[in-house]
Amino acid sequence: MKCKFCDNNAVIELRAYNLKLCDEHFISFIENRVEKTIRKYKLFNREEKILIGISGGKDSLNTAYILNKLQYNVEGIYIDLGIGEYSERSKGKVLNFSEKTGIKIHIYNIKEDFGMGITEIARILHRKPCSVCGVIKRYILNRFAYEHGFSVIATGHNLDDEVATLFSNVLSWQEGYLARQNILLPQRDEKLVKKAKPLALISERESAAYALLRGIDYIKEECPNAHGATSKFYKHILNQIEERAPSTKLRFYLEFIRRGRRFFEQDTKEGETQLKPCEVCGFPTTRKVCQYCTIKKEIQKRRG
Ligand code: SF4
Ligand code: ZN
Ligand code: ZN
C-alpha cells in the first residue's frame, strides 16, 4: 500500500477521506487540518494567549503539541482531581511532556479548595463523579484563564467525543444543549473566557495514530470513574455505522454545524437565561450562587 502523495509505504488508511498516507504525510495532514479548523471557525490567532486544559490523555497532549508546533502562544493547566493512582500517573505524563516540549503547564490541585478528591466529593454529595467533576473542571479552567489573562481556553475534544455528544443530544432532543454545541463557544460575559476545540474534526483513531508517530507518551488507562459511561456505548455504535459507511461521523457533525445548529440557536435565543455574578465568587452564573460555590459550601458544612 503506497502513500497517496509519495513513494513511501502508507502507514494508515483514512477511509473517511479515501486516503492512504505515509507517516510524514499523515502528520502534515493532521497539522494542516487543525490549522484549517482554527482559521475556518476563527478560533483564535497568534497574538492571543491560549490556555489548554490538559488531562494527560492523547487528545489534550496532541492539542498542546500541535498548537505549539504551529507557533500559537500556548500554556497548559493540569487539574489534579485527586483520583488516586490514576491522577498520579496522568500528572507524571503531563510533567514529562512539559519537560520534553518546553510547554509551560500549570498544576492546580482541587484538594486545596475542597480538602479531598472528586470521588470523595461525589460520594459525600450523593452525586455521580462525572457530573461534579465537569462543574469543577469548567469553573477552574475559566477562573484560571480569566485571572491569568488568557483570552481563550482550548480543549482536546475530538470528533468522536463531539459526535457522541451530538448523537446523545439528538436522541433526547436537548434543544438547549444542541444550541450550545459548537467548535467555538464565544465569550458571553466579561468573566467567561471563550472556548475552542481545535481537534473537533480529528477522529479518536487519527489522534491516537498522531501521538504514536510523534512519540507523545500519554496515559492510556481510563479514569476509574468513566466505567460504564453512556458516551462509550454511543461511540461504539457510531463506529459500527462508520465501518459500514465511512465518513458518516464527519458528515453528521459538519452538517449539524453548517446547517442544523442554527435552528436550535434561534429557538433558544429569546429565552436564554441571563447571566449574573455569583453572590459568593462573582463569576457569572444563572443562579444566585454558582454550582462550584454551592458544592464547596456543602462540602465545608459536611466536614464541620
Ligand atoms: Fe472526571 Fe468523570 Fe472524566 Fe473521571 S471520567 S476525569 S470523573 S469527568
Ligand atoms: Zn507520503
Ligand atoms: Zn461562585
PDB file of C-alpha atoms and ligand atoms in Angstrom:
ATOM      1  CA  MET A   1       0.000   0.000   0.000  1.00  0.00           C
ATOM      2  CA  LYS A   2       1.626   3.260  -1.219  1.00  0.00           C
ATOM      3  CA  CYS A   3       1.169   6.767   0.148  1.00  0.00           C
ATOM      4  CA  LYS A   4      -1.140   8.925  -1.975  1.00  0.00           C
ATOM      5  CA  PHE A   5       1.470  11.699  -2.164  1.00  0.00           C
ATOM      6  CA  CYS A   6       4.866   9.964  -2.346  1.00  0.00           C
ATOM      7  CA  ASP A   7       6.609   6.647  -2.993  1.00  0.00           C
ATOM      8  CA  ASN A   8       6.817   5.630   0.659  1.00  0.00           C
ATOM      9  CA  ASN A   9       4.705   2.929   2.153  1.00  0.00           C
ATOM     10  CA  ALA A  10       1.447   4.076   3.707  1.00  0.00           C
ATOM     11  CA  VAL A  11       1.149   3.544   7.476  1.00  0.00           C
ATOM     12  CA  ILE A  12      -2.526   4.425   7.754  1.00  0.00           C
ATOM     13  CA  GLU A  13      -5.674   4.304   5.673  1.00  0.00           C
ATOM     14  CA  LEU A  14      -8.228   7.066   6.231  1.00  0.00           C
ATOM     15  CA  ARG A  15     -11.394   5.714   4.702  1.00  0.00           C
ATOM     16  CA  ALA A  16     -13.375   8.845   5.549  1.00  0.00           C
ATOM     17  CA  TYR A  17     -11.153  10.786   3.123  1.00  0.00           C
ATOM     18  CA  ASN A  18     -10.281   7.903   0.812  1.00  0.00           C
ATOM     19  CA  LEU A  19      -6.570   8.420   1.599  1.00  0.00           C
ATOM     20  CA  LYS A  20      -3.609   6.189   2.337  1.00  0.00           C
ATOM     21  CA  LEU A  21      -0.680   8.074   3.859  1.00  0.00           C
ATOM     22  CA  CYS A  22       2.925   7.540   4.919  1.00  0.00           C
ATOM     23  CA  ASP A  23       3.955   8.762   8.384  1.00  0.00           C
ATOM     24  CA  GLU A  24       5.223  12.154   7.219  1.00  0.00           C
ATOM     25  CA  HIS A  25       2.199  12.926   5.079  1.00  0.00           C
ATOM     26  CA  PHE A  26      -0.165  11.735   7.807  1.00  0.00           C
ATOM     27  CA  ILE A  27       1.471  14.078  10.321  1.00  0.00           C
ATOM     28  CA  SER A  28       1.190  17.067   7.979  1.00  0.00           C
ATOM     29  CA  PHE A  29      -2.389  16.073   7.089  1.00  0.00           C
ATOM     30  CA  ILE A  30      -3.368  16.285  10.789  1.00  0.00           C
ATOM     31  CA  GLU A  31      -1.487  19.513  11.448  1.00  0.00           C
ATOM     32  CA  ASN A  32      -2.948  21.183   8.338  1.00  0.00           C
ATOM     33  CA  ARG A  33      -6.416  20.081   9.285  1.00  0.00           C
ATOM     34  CA  VAL A  34      -6.055  21.617  12.756  1.00  0.00           C
ATOM     35  CA  GLU A  35      -4.713  24.870  11.268  1.00  0.00           C
ATOM     36  CA  LYS A  36      -7.630  24.954   8.799  1.00  0.00           C
ATOM     37  CA  THR A  37     -10.138  24.353  11.615  1.00  0.00           C
ATOM     38  CA  ILE A  38      -8.630  27.240  13.601  1.00  0.00           C
ATOM     39  CA  ARG A  39      -8.896  29.597  10.602  1.00  0.00           C
ATOM     40  CA  LYS A  40     -12.239  28.487   9.257  1.00  0.00           C
ATOM     41  CA  TYR A  41     -14.031  28.702  12.593  1.00  0.00           C
ATOM     42  CA  LYS A  42     -11.978  31.751  13.723  1.00  0.00           C
ATOM     43  CA  LEU A  43     -10.981  30.033  16.957  1.00  0.00           C
ATOM     44  CA  PHE A  44      -8.023  32.298  17.857  1.00  0.00           C
ATOM     45  CA  ASN A  45      -4.997  33.992  16.364  1.00  0.00           C
ATOM     46  CA  ARG A  46      -1.266  34.012  17.109  1.00  0.00           C
ATOM     47  CA  GLU A  47      -1.478  37.127  19.280  1.00  0.00           C
ATOM     48  CA  GLU A  48      -3.877  35.533  21.752  1.00  0.00           C
ATOM     49  CA  LYS A  49      -2.826  33.766  24.961  1.00  0.00           C
ATOM     50  CA  ILE A  50      -4.290  30.258  24.835  1.00  0.00           C
ATOM     51  CA  LEU A  51      -4.809  28.059  27.887  1.00  0.00           C
ATOM     52  CA  ILE A  52      -5.108  24.319  27.190  1.00  0.00           C
ATOM     53  CA  GLY A  53      -6.869  22.046  29.654  1.00  0.00           C
ATOM     54  CA  ILE A  54      -4.523  19.063  29.860  1.00  0.00           C
ATOM     55  CA  SER A  55      -5.545  15.717  31.322  1.00  0.00           C
ATOM     56  CA  GLY A  56      -2.564  13.589  30.281  1.00  0.00           C
ATOM     57  CA  GLY A  57      -4.638  11.804  27.621  1.00  0.00           C
ATOM     58  CA  LYS A  58      -3.676  11.771  23.930  1.00  0.00           C
ATOM     59  CA  ASP A  59      -6.098  14.448  22.767  1.00  0.00           C
ATOM     60  CA  SER A  60      -5.121  17.217  25.170  1.00  0.00           C
ATOM     61  CA  LEU A  61      -1.388  16.496  24.790  1.00  0.00           C
ATOM     62  CA  ASN A  62      -1.774  16.463  20.990  1.00  0.00           C
ATOM     63  CA  THR A  63      -3.623  19.791  21.154  1.00  0.00           C
ATOM     64  CA  ALA A  64      -0.743  21.351  23.119  1.00  0.00           C
ATOM     65  CA  TYR A  65       1.865  19.773  20.849  1.00  0.00           C
ATOM     66  CA  ILE A  66       0.207  20.801  17.572  1.00  0.00           C
ATOM     67  CA  LEU A  67      -0.670  24.366  18.622  1.00  0.00           C
ATOM     68  CA  ASN A  68       2.873  24.872  19.906  1.00  0.00           C
ATOM     69  CA  LYS A  69       4.259  23.470  16.661  1.00  0.00           C
ATOM     70  CA  LEU A  70       2.016  25.823  14.678  1.00  0.00           C
ATOM     71  CA  GLN A  71       3.514  28.650  16.748  1.00  0.00           C
ATOM     72  CA  TYR A  72       0.477  29.629  18.733  1.00  0.00           C
ATOM     73  CA  ASN A  73       1.024  31.147  22.172  1.00  0.00           C
ATOM     74  CA  VAL A  74       0.081  28.252  24.459  1.00  0.00           C
ATOM     75  CA  GLU A  75       0.322  27.213  28.091  1.00  0.00           C
ATOM     76  CA  GLY A  76      -1.419  24.277  29.723  1.00  0.00           C
ATOM     77  CA  ILE A  77      -3.157  23.620  33.007  1.00  0.00           C
ATOM     78  CA  TYR A  78      -3.385  20.194  34.601  1.00  0.00           C
ATOM     79  CA  ILE A  79      -6.149  19.893  37.185  1.00  0.00           C
ATOM     80  CA  ASP A  80      -5.214  17.288  39.771  1.00  0.00           C
ATOM     81  CA  LEU A  81      -8.583  15.698  40.605  1.00  0.00           C
ATOM     82  CA  GLY A  82      -7.175  13.580  43.399  1.00  0.00           C
ATOM     83  CA  ILE A  83      -8.341  10.277  41.839  1.00  0.00           C
ATOM     84  CA  GLY A  84      -5.718   8.059  43.493  1.00  0.00           C
ATOM     85  CA  GLU A  85      -3.036   6.447  41.369  1.00  0.00           C
ATOM     86  CA  TYR A  86      -4.801   7.420  38.151  1.00  0.00           C
ATOM     87  CA  SER A  87      -4.229  11.116  38.908  1.00  0.00           C
ATOM     88  CA  GLU A  88      -0.636  10.464  39.971  1.00  0.00           C
ATOM     89  CA  ARG A  89       0.147   8.635  36.753  1.00  0.00           C
ATOM     90  CA  SER A  90      -1.512  11.165  34.487  1.00  0.00           C
ATOM     91  CA  LYS A  91       0.273  14.027  36.264  1.00  0.00           C
ATOM     92  CA  GLY A  92       3.562  12.172  35.677  1.00  0.00           C
ATOM     93  CA  LYS A  93       2.855  12.008  31.922  1.00  0.00           C
ATOM     94  CA  VAL A  94       1.986  15.705  31.837  1.00  0.00           C
ATOM     95  CA  LEU A  95       5.164  16.764  33.686  1.00  0.00           C
ATOM     96  CA  ASN A  96       7.213  14.589  31.383  1.00  0.00           C
ATOM     97  CA  PHE A  97       5.574  16.115  28.316  1.00  0.00           C
ATOM     98  CA  SER A  98       6.194  19.629  29.624  1.00  0.00           C
ATOM     99  CA  GLU A  99       9.862  18.885  30.218  1.00  0.00           C
ATOM    100  CA  LYS A 100      10.326  17.363  26.756  1.00  0.00           C
ATOM    101  CA  THR A 101       8.492  20.046  24.783  1.00  0.00           C
ATOM    102  CA  GLY A 102       9.224  23.123  26.921  1.00  0.00           C
ATOM    103  CA  ILE A 103       5.493  23.934  27.044  1.00  0.00           C
ATOM    104  CA  LYS A 104       4.622  25.575  30.364  1.00  0.00           C
ATOM    105  CA  ILE A 105       1.987  23.624  32.290  1.00  0.00           C
ATOM    106  CA  HIS A 106       0.382  24.919  35.491  1.00  0.00           C
ATOM    107  CA  ILE A 107      -0.713  22.385  38.091  1.00  0.00           C
ATOM    108  CA  TYR A 108      -3.919  23.037  40.022  1.00  0.00           C
ATOM    109  CA  ASN A 109      -4.824  20.702  42.872  1.00  0.00           C
ATOM    110  CA  ILE A 110      -8.523  20.615  43.802  1.00  0.00           C
ATOM    111  CA  LYS A 111      -7.630  19.320  47.276  1.00  0.00           C
ATOM    112  CA  GLU A 112      -6.525  22.872  48.043  1.00  0.00           C
ATOM    113  CA  ASP A 113     -10.103  24.040  47.507  1.00  0.00           C
ATOM    114  CA  PHE A 114     -12.019  21.056  48.867  1.00  0.00           C
ATOM    115  CA  GLY A 115      -9.598  19.127  51.074  1.00  0.00           C
ATOM    116  CA  MET A 116     -10.417  15.938  49.102  1.00  0.00           C
ATOM    117  CA  GLY A 117     -10.594  14.458  45.601  1.00  0.00           C
ATOM    118  CA  ILE A 118     -13.512  14.160  43.146  1.00  0.00           C
ATOM    119  CA  THR A 119     -14.578  10.637  44.072  1.00  0.00           C
ATOM    120  CA  GLU A 120     -14.948  11.569  47.725  1.00  0.00           C
ATOM    121  CA  ILE A 121     -16.751  14.842  46.962  1.00  0.00           C
ATOM    122  CA  ALA A 122     -19.226  12.931  44.764  1.00  0.00           C
ATOM    123  CA  ARG A 123     -19.749  10.274  47.444  1.00  0.00           C
ATOM    124  CA  ILE A 124     -20.468  12.856  50.143  1.00  0.00           C
ATOM    125  CA  LEU A 125     -22.914  14.732  47.887  1.00  0.00           C
ATOM    126  CA  HIS A 126     -24.540  11.501  46.588  1.00  0.00           C
ATOM    127  CA  ARG A 127     -23.859  12.624  43.022  1.00  0.00           C
ATOM    128  CA  LYS A 128     -22.229  10.965  40.024  1.00  0.00           C
ATOM    129  CA  PRO A 129     -18.461  11.722  39.962  1.00  0.00           C
ATOM    130  CA  CYS A 130     -18.507  12.896  36.327  1.00  0.00           C
ATOM    131  CA  SER A 131     -21.226  15.482  36.873  1.00  0.00           C
ATOM    132  CA  VAL A 132     -19.404  17.012  39.884  1.00  0.00           C
ATOM    133  CA  CYS A 133     -16.112  16.739  38.013  1.00  0.00           C
ATOM    134  CA  GLY A 134     -17.492  18.560  34.959  1.00  0.00           C
ATOM    135  CA  VAL A 135     -18.711  21.501  37.050  1.00  0.00           C
ATOM    136  CA  ILE A 136     -15.427  21.782  38.967  1.00  0.00           C
ATOM    137  CA  LYS A 137     -13.161  21.481  35.906  1.00  0.00           C
ATOM    138  CA  ARG A 138     -15.143  24.024  33.860  1.00  0.00           C
ATOM    139  CA  TYR A 139     -15.105  26.512  36.725  1.00  0.00           C
ATOM    140  CA  ILE A 140     -11.372  26.188  37.466  1.00  0.00           C
ATOM    141  CA  LEU A 141     -10.413  26.401  33.784  1.00  0.00           C
ATOM    142  CA  ASN A 142     -12.441  29.551  33.313  1.00  0.00           C
ATOM    143  CA  ARG A 143     -11.374  31.269  36.535  1.00  0.00           C
ATOM    144  CA  PHE A 144      -7.712  30.438  35.965  1.00  0.00           C
ATOM    145  CA  ALA A 145      -7.837  31.658  32.355  1.00  0.00           C
ATOM    146  CA  TYR A 146      -9.602  34.887  33.334  1.00  0.00           C
ATOM    147  CA  GLU A 147      -7.311  35.665  36.263  1.00  0.00           C
ATOM    148  CA  HIS A 148      -4.146  34.982  34.273  1.00  0.00           C
ATOM    149  CA  GLY A 149      -5.027  36.975  31.152  1.00  0.00           C
ATOM    150  CA  PHE A 150      -5.788  34.129  28.706  1.00  0.00           C
ATOM    151  CA  SER A 151      -8.340  35.071  26.064  1.00  0.00           C
ATOM    152  CA  VAL A 152      -9.261  31.512  25.099  1.00  0.00           C
ATOM    153  CA  ILE A 153      -9.444  28.005  26.578  1.00  0.00           C
ATOM    154  CA  ALA A 154      -8.652  25.164  24.177  1.00  0.00           C
ATOM    155  CA  THR A 155      -9.753  21.638  24.980  1.00  0.00           C
ATOM    156  CA  GLY A 156      -8.857  18.311  23.372  1.00  0.00           C
ATOM    157  CA  HIS A 157     -12.388  17.226  22.351  1.00  0.00           C
ATOM    158  CA  ASN A 158     -12.036  15.079  19.243  1.00  0.00           C
ATOM    159  CA  LEU A 159     -14.539  14.218  16.504  1.00  0.00           C
ATOM    160  CA  ASP A 160     -15.699  11.049  18.287  1.00  0.00           C
ATOM    161  CA  ASP A 161     -16.383  12.981  21.515  1.00  0.00           C
ATOM    162  CA  GLU A 162     -18.307  15.631  19.607  1.00  0.00           C
ATOM    163  CA  VAL A 163     -20.320  13.153  17.549  1.00  0.00           C
ATOM    164  CA  ALA A 164     -21.221  11.073  20.619  1.00  0.00           C
ATOM    165  CA  THR A 165     -22.448  14.221  22.391  1.00  0.00           C
ATOM    166  CA  LEU A 166     -24.418  15.305  19.319  1.00  0.00           C
ATOM    167  CA  PHE A 167     -25.943  11.843  18.944  1.00  0.00           C
ATOM    168  CA  SER A 168     -26.954  11.770  22.592  1.00  0.00           C
ATOM    169  CA  ASN A 169     -28.467  15.276  22.438  1.00  0.00           C
ATOM    170  CA  VAL A 170     -30.395  14.421  19.272  1.00  0.00           C
ATOM    171  CA  LEU A 171     -31.754  11.195  20.752  1.00  0.00           C
ATOM    172  CA  SER A 172     -33.400  13.158  23.523  1.00  0.00           C
ATOM    173  CA  TRP A 173     -33.825  16.449  21.576  1.00  0.00           C
ATOM    174  CA  GLN A 174     -31.954  18.519  24.106  1.00  0.00           C
ATOM    175  CA  GLU A 175     -32.586  21.834  22.379  1.00  0.00           C
ATOM    176  CA  GLY A 176     -30.553  23.966  24.781  1.00  0.00           C
ATOM    177  CA  TYR A 177     -27.511  21.687  24.551  1.00  0.00           C
ATOM    178  CA  LEU A 178     -27.818  21.473  20.766  1.00  0.00           C
ATOM    179  CA  ALA A 179     -27.879  25.268  20.544  1.00  0.00           C
ATOM    180  CA  ARG A 180     -24.656  25.458  22.531  1.00  0.00           C
ATOM    181  CA  GLN A 181     -22.690  22.668  20.840  1.00  0.00           C
ATOM    182  CA  ASN A 182     -20.079  24.184  18.558  1.00  0.00           C
ATOM    183  CA  ILE A 183     -16.373  24.243  17.680  1.00  0.00           C
ATOM    184  CA  LEU A 184     -16.133  27.726  19.173  1.00  0.00           C
ATOM    185  CA  LEU A 185     -18.142  28.895  22.170  1.00  0.00           C
ATOM    186  CA  PRO A 186     -17.864  32.691  22.086  1.00  0.00           C
ATOM    187  CA  GLN A 187     -17.422  34.873  25.146  1.00  0.00           C
ATOM    188  CA  ARG A 188     -20.867  35.529  26.664  1.00  0.00           C
ATOM    189  CA  ASP A 189     -19.683  37.617  29.597  1.00  0.00           C
ATOM    190  CA  GLU A 190     -16.594  39.631  30.504  1.00  0.00           C
ATOM    191  CA  LYS A 191     -15.621  36.924  33.002  1.00  0.00           C
ATOM    192  CA  LEU A 192     -16.448  33.932  30.762  1.00  0.00           C
ATOM    193  CA  VAL A 193     -13.480  33.149  28.538  1.00  0.00           C
ATOM    194  CA  LYS A 194     -14.291  31.794  25.041  1.00  0.00           C
ATOM    195  CA  LYS A 195     -13.742  28.069  24.436  1.00  0.00           C
ATOM    196  CA  ALA A 196     -12.355  26.359  21.363  1.00  0.00           C
ATOM    197  CA  LYS A 197     -11.988  22.766  20.186  1.00  0.00           C
ATOM    198  CA  PRO A 198      -9.169  22.703  17.608  1.00  0.00           C
ATOM    199  CA  LEU A 199      -9.277  18.873  17.344  1.00  0.00           C
ATOM    200  CA  ALA A 200     -13.033  18.723  16.707  1.00  0.00           C
ATOM    201  CA  LEU A 201     -12.516  17.344  13.164  1.00  0.00           C
ATOM    202  CA  ILE A 202      -9.814  14.812  14.124  1.00  0.00           C
ATOM    203  CA  SER A 203     -11.097  11.348  14.961  1.00  0.00           C
ATOM    204  CA  GLU A 204     -10.063   9.327  18.006  1.00  0.00           C
ATOM    205  CA  ARG A 205      -8.157   6.890  15.787  1.00  0.00           C
ATOM    206  CA  GLU A 206      -6.335   9.686  13.954  1.00  0.00           C
ATOM    207  CA  SER A 207      -5.448  11.310  17.269  1.00  0.00           C
ATOM    208  CA  ALA A 208      -4.031   8.035  18.656  1.00  0.00           C
ATOM    209  CA  ALA A 209      -2.000   7.487  15.474  1.00  0.00           C
ATOM    210  CA  TYR A 210      -0.641  11.044  15.610  1.00  0.00           C
ATOM    211  CA  ALA A 211       0.503  10.634  19.242  1.00  0.00           C
ATOM    212  CA  LEU A 212       2.157   7.340  18.359  1.00  0.00           C
ATOM    213  CA  LEU A 213       4.025   8.733  15.348  1.00  0.00           C
ATOM    214  CA  ARG A 214       5.094  11.846  17.256  1.00  0.00           C
ATOM    215  CA  GLY A 215       6.256   9.772  20.232  1.00  0.00           C
ATOM    216  CA  ILE A 216       3.888  11.536  22.632  1.00  0.00           C
ATOM    217  CA  ASP A 217       3.626   9.456  25.781  1.00  0.00           C
ATOM    218  CA  TYR A 218       0.107   9.718  27.184  1.00  0.00           C
ATOM    219  CA  ILE A 219      -1.986   7.934  29.814  1.00  0.00           C
ATOM    220  CA  LYS A 220      -3.771   5.029  28.154  1.00  0.00           C
ATOM    221  CA  GLU A 221      -5.824   3.809  31.061  1.00  0.00           C
ATOM    222  CA  GLU A 222      -9.215   5.370  31.622  1.00  0.00           C
ATOM    223  CA  CYS A 223     -10.312   7.276  34.675  1.00  0.00           C
ATOM    224  CA  PRO A 224     -11.844   4.665  37.033  1.00  0.00           C
ATOM    225  CA  ASN A 225     -14.997   6.783  37.220  1.00  0.00           C
ATOM    226  CA  ALA A 226     -15.564   6.565  33.437  1.00  0.00           C
ATOM    227  CA  HIS A 227     -16.668   2.963  33.764  1.00  0.00           C
ATOM    228  CA  GLY A 228     -19.998   2.311  32.035  1.00  0.00           C
ATOM    229  CA  ALA A 229     -20.314   5.846  30.615  1.00  0.00           C
ATOM    230  CA  THR A 230     -23.097   6.113  28.020  1.00  0.00           C
ATOM    231  CA  SER A 231     -20.798   8.093  25.722  1.00  0.00           C
ATOM    232  CA  LYS A 232     -18.639   4.961  25.339  1.00  0.00           C
ATOM    233  CA  PHE A 233     -21.635   2.973  24.197  1.00  0.00           C
ATOM    234  CA  TYR A 234     -22.613   5.668  21.677  1.00  0.00           C
ATOM    235  CA  LYS A 235     -19.047   5.802  20.335  1.00  0.00           C
ATOM    236  CA  HIS A 236     -19.159   2.055  19.807  1.00  0.00           C
ATOM    237  CA  ILE A 237     -22.423   2.272  17.836  1.00  0.00           C
ATOM    238  CA  LEU A 238     -21.177   5.220  15.781  1.00  0.00           C
ATOM    239  CA  ASN A 239     -18.007   3.305  14.906  1.00  0.00           C
ATOM    240  CA  GLN A 240     -20.125   0.434  13.622  1.00  0.00           C
ATOM    241  CA  ILE A 241     -22.029   2.849  11.383  1.00  0.00           C
ATOM    242  CA  GLU A 242     -18.718   4.363  10.234  1.00  0.00           C
ATOM    243  CA  GLU A 243     -17.423   0.897   9.387  1.00  0.00           C
ATOM    244  CA  ARG A 244     -20.369   0.341   7.037  1.00  0.00           C
ATOM    245  CA  ALA A 245     -20.457   3.888   5.691  1.00  0.00           C
ATOM    246  CA  PRO A 246     -17.123   5.712   6.007  1.00  0.00           C
ATOM    247  CA  SER A 247     -17.222   9.490   6.711  1.00  0.00           C
ATOM    248  CA  THR A 248     -20.691   9.319   8.325  1.00  0.00           C
ATOM    249  CA  LYS A 249     -19.351  10.734  11.614  1.00  0.00           C
ATOM    250  CA  LEU A 250     -17.707  13.683   9.926  1.00  0.00           C
ATOM    251  CA  ARG A 251     -20.767  14.408   7.777  1.00  0.00           C
ATOM    252  CA  PHE A 252     -23.200  14.144  10.700  1.00  0.00           C
ATOM    253  CA  TYR A 253     -21.135  16.608  12.739  1.00  0.00           C
ATOM    254  CA  LEU A 254     -20.203  19.073   9.981  1.00  0.00           C
ATOM    255  CA  GLU A 255     -23.727  19.260   8.587  1.00  0.00           C
ATOM    256  CA  PHE A 256     -25.018  19.927  12.083  1.00  0.00           C
ATOM    257  CA  ILE A 257     -22.512  22.781  12.490  1.00  0.00           C
ATOM    258  CA  ARG A 258     -23.225  24.121   8.982  1.00  0.00           C
ATOM    259  CA  ARG A 259     -26.975  23.730   8.789  1.00  0.00           C
ATOM    260  CA  GLY A 260     -28.688  22.149  11.782  1.00  0.00           C
ATOM    261  CA  ARG A 261     -27.398  24.131  14.713  1.00  0.00           C
ATOM    262  CA  ARG A 262     -28.876  27.484  13.794  1.00  0.00           C
ATOM    263  CA  PHE A 263     -32.441  26.259  14.189  1.00  0.00           C
ATOM    264  CA  PHE A 264     -31.860  25.413  17.829  1.00  0.00           C
ATOM    265  CA  GLU A 265     -29.947  28.631  18.354  1.00  0.00           C
ATOM    266  CA  GLN A 266     -32.858  30.720  17.072  1.00  0.00           C
ATOM    267  CA  ASP A 267     -35.282  28.839  19.277  1.00  0.00           C
ATOM    268  CA  THR A 268     -33.314  29.313  22.448  1.00  0.00           C
ATOM    269  CA  LYS A 269     -32.030  32.874  21.940  1.00  0.00           C
ATOM    270  CA  GLU A 270     -35.202  34.536  23.119  1.00  0.00           C
ATOM    271  CA  GLY A 271     -35.427  32.617  26.321  1.00  0.00           C
ATOM    272  CA  GLU A 272     -31.692  32.455  27.003  1.00  0.00           C
ATOM    273  CA  THR A 273     -31.178  32.712  30.701  1.00  0.00           C
ATOM    274  CA  GLN A 274     -29.477  35.837  31.858  1.00  0.00           C
ATOM    275  CA  LEU A 275     -26.075  35.512  33.479  1.00  0.00           C
ATOM    276  CA  LYS A 276     -25.420  37.379  36.695  1.00  0.00           C
ATOM    277  CA  PRO A 277     -22.488  37.419  39.143  1.00  0.00           C
ATOM    278  CA  CYS A 278     -22.418  34.628  41.737  1.00  0.00           C
ATOM    279  CA  GLU A 279     -23.103  36.120  45.167  1.00  0.00           C
ATOM    280  CA  VAL A 280     -20.071  34.323  46.583  1.00  0.00           C
ATOM    281  CA  CYS A 281     -17.318  34.398  43.935  1.00  0.00           C
ATOM    282  CA  GLY A 282     -18.566  36.984  41.425  1.00  0.00           C
ATOM    283  CA  PHE A 283     -18.192  34.722  38.379  1.00  0.00           C
ATOM    284  CA  PRO A 284     -21.183  34.566  36.003  1.00  0.00           C
ATOM    285  CA  THR A 285     -23.933  32.082  36.698  1.00  0.00           C
ATOM    286  CA  THR A 286     -27.634  31.645  36.016  1.00  0.00           C
ATOM    287  CA  ARG A 287     -28.265  31.049  39.731  1.00  0.00           C
ATOM    288  CA  LYS A 288     -27.833  33.164  42.849  1.00  0.00           C
ATOM    289  CA  VAL A 289     -24.813  31.115  43.912  1.00  0.00           C
ATOM    290  CA  CYS A 290     -22.851  29.251  41.225  1.00  0.00           C
ATOM    291  CA  GLN A 291     -22.621  25.449  41.218  1.00  0.00           C
ATOM    292  CA  TYR A 292     -18.954  25.480  42.196  1.00  0.00           C
ATOM    293  CA  CYS A 293     -19.547  27.638  45.282  1.00  0.00           C
ATOM    294  CA  THR A 294     -22.599  25.542  46.180  1.00  0.00           C
ATOM    295  CA  ILE A 295     -20.504  22.343  46.094  1.00  0.00           C
ATOM    296  CA  LYS A 296     -17.743  23.996  48.111  1.00  0.00           C
ATOM    297  CA  LYS A 297     -20.148  25.260  50.761  1.00  0.00           C
ATOM    298  CA  GLU A 298     -21.852  21.900  51.031  1.00  0.00           C
ATOM    299  CA  ILE A 299     -18.517  20.093  51.485  1.00  0.00           C
ATOM    300  CA  GLN A 300     -17.383  22.579  54.142  1.00  0.00           C
ATOM    301  CA  LYS A 301     -20.669  22.097  56.004  1.00  0.00           C
ATOM    302  CA  ARG A 302     -20.408  18.292  55.950  1.00  0.00           C
ATOM    303  CA  ARG A 303     -16.825  18.389  57.133  1.00  0.00           C
ATOM    304  CA  GLY A 304     -17.823  20.663  60.014  1.00  0.00           C
TER     305      GLY A 304
HETATM  306 FE1  SF4 B   1     -13.844  13.408  35.740  1.00  0.00          FE
HETATM  307 FE2  SF4 B   1     -15.577  11.511  35.012  1.00  0.00          FE
HETATM  308 FE3  SF4 B   1     -13.655  12.284  33.331  1.00  0.00          FE
HETATM  309 FE4  SF4 B   1     -13.036  10.865  35.526  1.00  0.00          FE
HETATM  310  S1  SF4 B   1     -14.285  10.179  33.797  1.00  0.00           S
HETATM  311  S2  SF4 B   1     -11.967  12.691  34.773  1.00  0.00           S
HETATM  312  S3  SF4 B   1     -14.529  11.689  36.990  1.00  0.00           S
HETATM  313  S4  SF4 B   1     -15.366  13.542  34.084  1.00  0.00           S
HETATM  314 ZN    ZN B   2       3.919  10.157   1.708  1.00  0.00          ZN
HETATM  315 ZN    ZN B   3     -19.408  31.159  42.778  1.00  0.00          ZN
END
